[in-house]
PDB file of C-alpha atoms and ligand atoms in Angstrom:
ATOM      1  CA  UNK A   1      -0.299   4.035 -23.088  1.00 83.00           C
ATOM      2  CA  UNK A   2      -1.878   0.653 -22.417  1.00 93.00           C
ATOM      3  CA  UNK A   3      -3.746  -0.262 -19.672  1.00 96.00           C
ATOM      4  CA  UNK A   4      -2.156  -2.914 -17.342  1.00 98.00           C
ATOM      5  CA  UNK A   5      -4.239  -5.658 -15.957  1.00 98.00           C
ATOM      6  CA  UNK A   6      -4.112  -6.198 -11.289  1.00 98.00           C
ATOM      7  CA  UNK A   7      -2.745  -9.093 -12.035  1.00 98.00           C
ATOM      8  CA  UNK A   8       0.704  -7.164 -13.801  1.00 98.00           C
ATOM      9  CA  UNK A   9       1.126  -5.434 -10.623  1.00 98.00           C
ATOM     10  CA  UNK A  10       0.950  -8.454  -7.936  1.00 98.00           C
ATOM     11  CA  UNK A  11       4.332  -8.418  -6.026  1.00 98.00           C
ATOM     12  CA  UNK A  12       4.758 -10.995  -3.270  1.00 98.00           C
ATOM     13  CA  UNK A  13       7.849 -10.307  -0.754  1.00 98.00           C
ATOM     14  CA  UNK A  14       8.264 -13.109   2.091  1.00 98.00           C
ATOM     15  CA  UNK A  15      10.549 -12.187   5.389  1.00 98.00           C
ATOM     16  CA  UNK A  16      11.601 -14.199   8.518  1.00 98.00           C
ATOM     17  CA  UNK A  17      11.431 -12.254  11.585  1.00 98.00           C
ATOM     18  CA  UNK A  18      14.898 -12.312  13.389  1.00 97.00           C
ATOM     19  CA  UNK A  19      15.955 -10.703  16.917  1.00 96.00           C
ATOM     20  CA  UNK A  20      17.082  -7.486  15.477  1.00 96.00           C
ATOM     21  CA  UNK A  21      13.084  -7.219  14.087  1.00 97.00           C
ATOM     22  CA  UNK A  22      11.702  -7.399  17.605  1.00 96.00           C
ATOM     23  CA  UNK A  23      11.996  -5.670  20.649  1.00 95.00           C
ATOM     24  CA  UNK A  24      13.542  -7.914  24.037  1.00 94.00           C
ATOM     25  CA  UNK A  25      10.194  -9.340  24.399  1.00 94.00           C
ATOM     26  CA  UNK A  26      10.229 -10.654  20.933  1.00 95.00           C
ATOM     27  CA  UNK A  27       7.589  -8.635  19.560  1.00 96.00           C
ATOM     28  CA  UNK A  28       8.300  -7.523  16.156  1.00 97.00           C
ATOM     29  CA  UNK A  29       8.352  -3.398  15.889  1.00 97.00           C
ATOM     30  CA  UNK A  30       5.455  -1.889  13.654  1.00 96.00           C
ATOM     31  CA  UNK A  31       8.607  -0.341  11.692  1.00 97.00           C
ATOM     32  CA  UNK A  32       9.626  -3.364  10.347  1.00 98.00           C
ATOM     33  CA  UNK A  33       6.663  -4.110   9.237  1.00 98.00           C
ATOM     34  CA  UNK A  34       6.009  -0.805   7.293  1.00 98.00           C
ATOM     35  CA  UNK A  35       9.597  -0.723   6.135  1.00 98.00           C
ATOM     36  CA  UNK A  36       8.284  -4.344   4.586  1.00 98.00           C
ATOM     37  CA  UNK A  37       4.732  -2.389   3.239  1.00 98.00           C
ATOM     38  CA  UNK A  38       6.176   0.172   1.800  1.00 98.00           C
ATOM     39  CA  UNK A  39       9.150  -2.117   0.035  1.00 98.00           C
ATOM     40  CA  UNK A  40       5.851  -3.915  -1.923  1.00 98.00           C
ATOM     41  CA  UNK A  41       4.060  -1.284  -2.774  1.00 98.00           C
ATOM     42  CA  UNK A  42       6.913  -0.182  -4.686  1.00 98.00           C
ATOM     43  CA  UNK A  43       7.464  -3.130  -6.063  1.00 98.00           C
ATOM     44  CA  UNK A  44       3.530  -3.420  -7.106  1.00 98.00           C
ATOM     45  CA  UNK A  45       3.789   0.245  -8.475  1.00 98.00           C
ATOM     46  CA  UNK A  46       6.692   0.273 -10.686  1.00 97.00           C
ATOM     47  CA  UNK A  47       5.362  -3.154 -12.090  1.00 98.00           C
ATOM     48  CA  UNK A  48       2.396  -1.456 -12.875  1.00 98.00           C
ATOM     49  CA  UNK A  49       4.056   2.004 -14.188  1.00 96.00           C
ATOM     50  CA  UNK A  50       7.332   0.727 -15.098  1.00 95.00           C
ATOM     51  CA  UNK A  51       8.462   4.275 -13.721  1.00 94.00           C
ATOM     52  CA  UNK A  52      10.232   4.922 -11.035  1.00 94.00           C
ATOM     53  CA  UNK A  53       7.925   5.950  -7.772  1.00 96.00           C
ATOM     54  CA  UNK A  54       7.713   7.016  -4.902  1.00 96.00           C
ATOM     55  CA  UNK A  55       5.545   7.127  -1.434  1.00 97.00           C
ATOM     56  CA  UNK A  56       3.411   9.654  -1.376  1.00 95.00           C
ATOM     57  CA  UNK A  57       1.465   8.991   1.778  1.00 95.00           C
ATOM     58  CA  UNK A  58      -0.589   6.392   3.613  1.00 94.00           C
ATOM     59  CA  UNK A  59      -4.218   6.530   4.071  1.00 90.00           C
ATOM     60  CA  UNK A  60      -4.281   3.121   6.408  1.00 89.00           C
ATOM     61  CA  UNK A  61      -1.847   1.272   8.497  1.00 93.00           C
ATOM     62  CA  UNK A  62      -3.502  -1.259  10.670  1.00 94.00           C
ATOM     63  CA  UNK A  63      -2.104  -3.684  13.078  1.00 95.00           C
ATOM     64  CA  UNK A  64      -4.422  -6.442  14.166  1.00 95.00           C
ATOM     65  CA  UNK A  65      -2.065  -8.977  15.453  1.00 94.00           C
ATOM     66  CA  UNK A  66       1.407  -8.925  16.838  1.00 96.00           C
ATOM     67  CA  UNK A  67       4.175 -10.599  14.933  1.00 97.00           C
ATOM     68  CA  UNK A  68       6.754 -12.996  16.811  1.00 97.00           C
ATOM     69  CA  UNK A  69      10.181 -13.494  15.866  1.00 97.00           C
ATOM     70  CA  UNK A  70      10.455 -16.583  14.515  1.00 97.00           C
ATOM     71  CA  UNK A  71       6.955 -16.167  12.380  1.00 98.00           C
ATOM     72  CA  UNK A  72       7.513 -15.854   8.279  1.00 98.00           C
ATOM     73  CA  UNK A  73       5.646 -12.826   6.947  1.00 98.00           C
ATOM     74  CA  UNK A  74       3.925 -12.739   3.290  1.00 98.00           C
ATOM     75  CA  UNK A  75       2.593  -9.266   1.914  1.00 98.00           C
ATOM     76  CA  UNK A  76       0.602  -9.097  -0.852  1.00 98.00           C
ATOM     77  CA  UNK A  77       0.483  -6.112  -2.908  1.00 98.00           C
ATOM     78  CA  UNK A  78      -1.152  -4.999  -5.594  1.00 98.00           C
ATOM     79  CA  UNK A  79      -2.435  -1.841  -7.393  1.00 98.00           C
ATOM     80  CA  UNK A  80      -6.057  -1.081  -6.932  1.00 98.00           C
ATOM     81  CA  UNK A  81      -6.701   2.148  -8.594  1.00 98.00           C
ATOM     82  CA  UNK A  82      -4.253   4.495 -11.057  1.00 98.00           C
ATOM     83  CA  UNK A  83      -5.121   8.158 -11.345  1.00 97.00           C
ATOM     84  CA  UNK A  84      -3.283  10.500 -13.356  1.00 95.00           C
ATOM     85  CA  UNK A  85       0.382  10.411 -11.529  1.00 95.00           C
ATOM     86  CA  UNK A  86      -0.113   8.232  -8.593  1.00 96.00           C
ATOM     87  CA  UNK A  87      -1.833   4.993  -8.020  1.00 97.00           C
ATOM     88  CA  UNK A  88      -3.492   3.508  -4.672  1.00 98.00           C
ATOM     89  CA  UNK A  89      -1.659  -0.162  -4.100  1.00 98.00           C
ATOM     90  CA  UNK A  90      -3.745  -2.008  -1.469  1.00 98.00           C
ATOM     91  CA  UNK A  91      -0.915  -4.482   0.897  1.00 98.00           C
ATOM     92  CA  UNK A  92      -1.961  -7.747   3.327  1.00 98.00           C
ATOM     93  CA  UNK A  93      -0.042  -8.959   5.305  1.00 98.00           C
ATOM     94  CA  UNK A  94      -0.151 -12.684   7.091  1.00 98.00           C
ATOM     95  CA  UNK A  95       1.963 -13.865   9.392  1.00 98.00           C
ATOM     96  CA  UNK A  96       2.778 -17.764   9.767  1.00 98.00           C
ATOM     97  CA  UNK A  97       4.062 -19.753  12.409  1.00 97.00           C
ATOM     98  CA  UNK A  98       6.227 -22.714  10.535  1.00 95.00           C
ATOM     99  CA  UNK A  99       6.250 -24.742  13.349  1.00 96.00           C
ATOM    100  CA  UNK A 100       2.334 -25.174  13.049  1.00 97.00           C
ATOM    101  CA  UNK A 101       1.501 -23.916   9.955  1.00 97.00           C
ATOM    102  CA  UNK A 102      -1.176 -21.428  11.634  1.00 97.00           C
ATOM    103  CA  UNK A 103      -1.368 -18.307   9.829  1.00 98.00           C
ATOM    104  CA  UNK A 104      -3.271 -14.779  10.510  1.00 98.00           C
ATOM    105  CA  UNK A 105      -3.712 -11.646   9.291  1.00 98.00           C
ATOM    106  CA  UNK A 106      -1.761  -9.090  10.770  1.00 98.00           C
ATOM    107  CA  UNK A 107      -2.056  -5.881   8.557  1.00 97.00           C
ATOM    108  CA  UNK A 108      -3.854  -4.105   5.805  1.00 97.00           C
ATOM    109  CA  UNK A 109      -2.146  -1.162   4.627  1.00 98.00           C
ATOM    110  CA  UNK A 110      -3.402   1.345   1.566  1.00 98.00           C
ATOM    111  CA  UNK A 111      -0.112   3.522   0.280  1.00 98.00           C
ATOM    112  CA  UNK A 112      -0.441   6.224  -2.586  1.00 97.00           C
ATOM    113  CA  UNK A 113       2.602   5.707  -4.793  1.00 97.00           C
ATOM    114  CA  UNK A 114       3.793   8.854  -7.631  1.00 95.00           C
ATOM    115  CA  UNK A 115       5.697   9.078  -9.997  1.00 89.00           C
ATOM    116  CA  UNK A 116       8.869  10.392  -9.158  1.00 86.00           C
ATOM    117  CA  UNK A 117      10.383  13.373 -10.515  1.00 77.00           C
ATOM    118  CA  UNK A 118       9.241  14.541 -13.800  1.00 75.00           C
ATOM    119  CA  UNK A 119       5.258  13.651 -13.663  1.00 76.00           C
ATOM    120  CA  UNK A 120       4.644  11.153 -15.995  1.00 87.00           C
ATOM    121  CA  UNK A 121       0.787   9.552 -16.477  1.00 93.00           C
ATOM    122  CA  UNK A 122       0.706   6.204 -15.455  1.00 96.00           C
ATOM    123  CA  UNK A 123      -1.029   3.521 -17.191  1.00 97.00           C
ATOM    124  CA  UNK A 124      -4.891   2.897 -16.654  1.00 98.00           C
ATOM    125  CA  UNK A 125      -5.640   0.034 -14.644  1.00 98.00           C
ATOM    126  CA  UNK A 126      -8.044  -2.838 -16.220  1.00 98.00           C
ATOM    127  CA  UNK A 127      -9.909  -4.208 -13.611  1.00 97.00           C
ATOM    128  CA  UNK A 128     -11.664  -7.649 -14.367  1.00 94.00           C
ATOM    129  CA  UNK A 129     -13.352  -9.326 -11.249  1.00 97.00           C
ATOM    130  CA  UNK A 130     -15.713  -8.173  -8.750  1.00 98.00           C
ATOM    131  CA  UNK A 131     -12.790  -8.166  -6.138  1.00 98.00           C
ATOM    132  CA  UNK A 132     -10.462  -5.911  -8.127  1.00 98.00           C
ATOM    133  CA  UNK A 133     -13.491  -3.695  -9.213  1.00 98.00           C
ATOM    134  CA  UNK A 134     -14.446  -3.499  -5.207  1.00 98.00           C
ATOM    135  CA  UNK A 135     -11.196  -2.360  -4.622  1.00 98.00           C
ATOM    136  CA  UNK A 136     -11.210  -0.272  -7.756  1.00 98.00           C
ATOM    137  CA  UNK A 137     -14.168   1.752  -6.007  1.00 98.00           C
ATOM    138  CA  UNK A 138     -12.845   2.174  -2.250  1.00 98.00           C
ATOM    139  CA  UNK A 139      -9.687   3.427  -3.091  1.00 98.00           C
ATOM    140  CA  UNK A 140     -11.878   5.995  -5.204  1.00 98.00           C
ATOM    141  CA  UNK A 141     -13.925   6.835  -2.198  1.00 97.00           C
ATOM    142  CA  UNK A 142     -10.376   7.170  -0.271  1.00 97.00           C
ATOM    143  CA  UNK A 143      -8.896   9.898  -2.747  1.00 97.00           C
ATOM    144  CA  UNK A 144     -11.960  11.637  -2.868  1.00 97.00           C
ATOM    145  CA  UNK A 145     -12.072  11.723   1.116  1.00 96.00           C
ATOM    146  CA  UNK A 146      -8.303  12.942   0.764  1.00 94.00           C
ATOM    147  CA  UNK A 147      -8.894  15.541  -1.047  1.00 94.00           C
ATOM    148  CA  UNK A 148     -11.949  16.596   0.426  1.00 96.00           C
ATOM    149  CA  UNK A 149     -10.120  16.565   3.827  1.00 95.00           C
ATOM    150  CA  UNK A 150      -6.970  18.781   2.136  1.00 93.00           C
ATOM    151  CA  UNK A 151      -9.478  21.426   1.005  1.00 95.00           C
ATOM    152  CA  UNK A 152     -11.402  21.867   4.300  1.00 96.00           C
ATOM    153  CA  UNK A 153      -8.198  22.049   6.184  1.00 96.00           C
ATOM    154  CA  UNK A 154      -7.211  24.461   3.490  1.00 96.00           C
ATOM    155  CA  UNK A 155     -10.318  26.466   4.062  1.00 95.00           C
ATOM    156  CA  UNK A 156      -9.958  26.394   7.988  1.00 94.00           C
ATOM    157  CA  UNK A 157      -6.383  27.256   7.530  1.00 94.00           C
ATOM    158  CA  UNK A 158      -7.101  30.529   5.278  1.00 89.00           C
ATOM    159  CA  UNK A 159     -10.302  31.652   7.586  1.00 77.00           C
ATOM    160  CA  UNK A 160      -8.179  31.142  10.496  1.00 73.00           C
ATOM    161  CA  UNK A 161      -5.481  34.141   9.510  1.00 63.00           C
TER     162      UNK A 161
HETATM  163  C1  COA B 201       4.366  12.892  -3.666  1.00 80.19           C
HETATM  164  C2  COA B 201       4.832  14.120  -4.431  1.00 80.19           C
HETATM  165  C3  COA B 201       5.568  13.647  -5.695  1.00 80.19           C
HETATM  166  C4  COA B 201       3.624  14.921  -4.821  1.00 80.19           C
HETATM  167  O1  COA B 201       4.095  16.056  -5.449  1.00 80.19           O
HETATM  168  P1  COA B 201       3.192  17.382  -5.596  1.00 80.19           P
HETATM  169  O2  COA B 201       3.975  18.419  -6.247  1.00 80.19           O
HETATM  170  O3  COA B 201       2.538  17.656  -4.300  1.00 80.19           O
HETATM  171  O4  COA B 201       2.210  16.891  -6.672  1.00 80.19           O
HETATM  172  P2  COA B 201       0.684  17.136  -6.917  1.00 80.19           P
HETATM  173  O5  COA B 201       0.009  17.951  -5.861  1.00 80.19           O
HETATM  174  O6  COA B 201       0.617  17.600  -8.327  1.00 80.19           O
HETATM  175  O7  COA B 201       0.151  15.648  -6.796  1.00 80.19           O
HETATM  176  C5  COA B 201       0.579  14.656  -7.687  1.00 80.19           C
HETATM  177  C6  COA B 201      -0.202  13.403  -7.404  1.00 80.19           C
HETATM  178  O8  COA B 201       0.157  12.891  -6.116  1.00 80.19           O
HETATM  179  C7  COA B 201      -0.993  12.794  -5.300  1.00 80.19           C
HETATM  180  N1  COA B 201      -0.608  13.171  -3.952  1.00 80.19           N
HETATM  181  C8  COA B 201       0.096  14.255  -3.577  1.00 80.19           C
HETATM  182  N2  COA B 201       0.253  14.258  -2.249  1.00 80.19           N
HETATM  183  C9  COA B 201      -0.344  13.174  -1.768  1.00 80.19           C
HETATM  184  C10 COA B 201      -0.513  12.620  -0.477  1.00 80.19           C
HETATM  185  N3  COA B 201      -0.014  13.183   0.606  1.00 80.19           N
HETATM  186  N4  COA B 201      -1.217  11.472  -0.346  1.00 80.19           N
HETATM  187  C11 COA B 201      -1.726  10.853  -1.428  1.00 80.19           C
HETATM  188  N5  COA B 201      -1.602  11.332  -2.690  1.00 80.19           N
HETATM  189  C12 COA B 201      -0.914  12.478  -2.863  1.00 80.19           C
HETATM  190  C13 COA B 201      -2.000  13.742  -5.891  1.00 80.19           C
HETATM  191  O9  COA B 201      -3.320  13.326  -5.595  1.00 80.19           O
HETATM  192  C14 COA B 201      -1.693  13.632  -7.365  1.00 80.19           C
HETATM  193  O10 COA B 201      -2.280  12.459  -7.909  1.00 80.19           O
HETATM  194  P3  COA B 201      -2.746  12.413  -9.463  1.00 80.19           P
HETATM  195  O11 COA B 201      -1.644  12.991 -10.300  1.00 80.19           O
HETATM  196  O12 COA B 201      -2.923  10.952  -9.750  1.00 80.19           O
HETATM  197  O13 COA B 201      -4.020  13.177  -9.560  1.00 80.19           O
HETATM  198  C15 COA B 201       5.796  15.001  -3.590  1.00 80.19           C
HETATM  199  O14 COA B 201       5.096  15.508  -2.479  1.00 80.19           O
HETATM  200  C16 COA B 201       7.037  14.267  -3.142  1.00 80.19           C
HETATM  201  O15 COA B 201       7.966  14.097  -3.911  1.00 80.19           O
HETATM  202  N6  COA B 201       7.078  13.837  -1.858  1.00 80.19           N
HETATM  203  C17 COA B 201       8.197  13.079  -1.327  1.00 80.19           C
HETATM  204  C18 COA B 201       8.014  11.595  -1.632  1.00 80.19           C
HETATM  205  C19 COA B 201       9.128  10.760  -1.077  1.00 80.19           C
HETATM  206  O16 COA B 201      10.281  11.093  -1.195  1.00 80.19           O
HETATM  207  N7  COA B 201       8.729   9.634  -0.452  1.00 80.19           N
HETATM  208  C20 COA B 201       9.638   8.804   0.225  1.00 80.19           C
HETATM  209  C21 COA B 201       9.808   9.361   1.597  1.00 80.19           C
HETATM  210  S1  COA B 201      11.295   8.877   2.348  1.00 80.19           S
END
């Protein structure tokens, strides 16, 4: 299988917030937005895999801004490490107010994406620039934390009964 390049995986998807987004107040609910996360990193993951996938967890959701109703929201996804049956796709999210053009960062969000069903290796990832290679190494550092964490809940688990 031939390794696939970032760049293969970059998915862009673009929403206006409307009232049925937001709560009365016009804040935007945080389930939108991952509803929206999850929706790219899909997209990103079967670009890169060409299989179909599915969400296998999320090591980071943050929320460092509110989103309006009435802002238009850009997520950028793309995969930043592939493993054996899953891949790490790293997601930003900005949030821009058309009126004034000003535009922030609202969210960062890291999902784990697998192959669905039968488990089928997914492609390496070629990673060419320092950013992609950065990214390449913290979602390493991520699984291995994961994993780490599984096994010494695991281990508490069994010592426990
Ligand atoms: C994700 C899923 C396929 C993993 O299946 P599993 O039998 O536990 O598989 P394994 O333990 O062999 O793990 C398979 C891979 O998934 C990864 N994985 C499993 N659980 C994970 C989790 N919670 N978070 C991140 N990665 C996970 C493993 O690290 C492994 O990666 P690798 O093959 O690249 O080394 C399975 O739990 C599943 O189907 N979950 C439901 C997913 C779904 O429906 N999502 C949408 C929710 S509405």
């Amino acid at each position: 299988m031939e390794a696939r390049t970032v760049a293969d995986s970059r998915s862009v998807l673009v929403h206006w917030m409307g009232p049925t987004d937001a709560n009365s107040a016009g804040f935007v609910h945080g389930g939108v937005v991952m509803k929206l996360i999850d929706e790219v990193s899909g997209l990103a993951a079967v670009r890169h895999s060409h299989q179909r996938v599915v969400t296998a967890g999320a090591d980071r959701m943050t929320f460092q801004q509110p989103i309006h109703v009435g802002q238009l929201v850009t997520l950028h996804a793309s995969v930043n490490a592939a493993w054996n049956t899953s891949m790490e796709v790293g997601v930003r999210v900005l949030a821009e107010n058309p009126r004034t053009g000003e535009v922030l960062h609202t969210n960062t969000a890291y999902l784990t994406m697998d192959d669905e069903g039968r488990p089928a290796r997914v492609p390496a990832l070629r990673t060419e620039t320092s950013d992609e290679l950065r990214r390449e190494a913290e979602a390493q550092l991520r699984r291995t934390n994961r994993l780490a964490e599984r096994d010494q809940i695991l281990a508490q688990r069994g010592s426990e009964r």
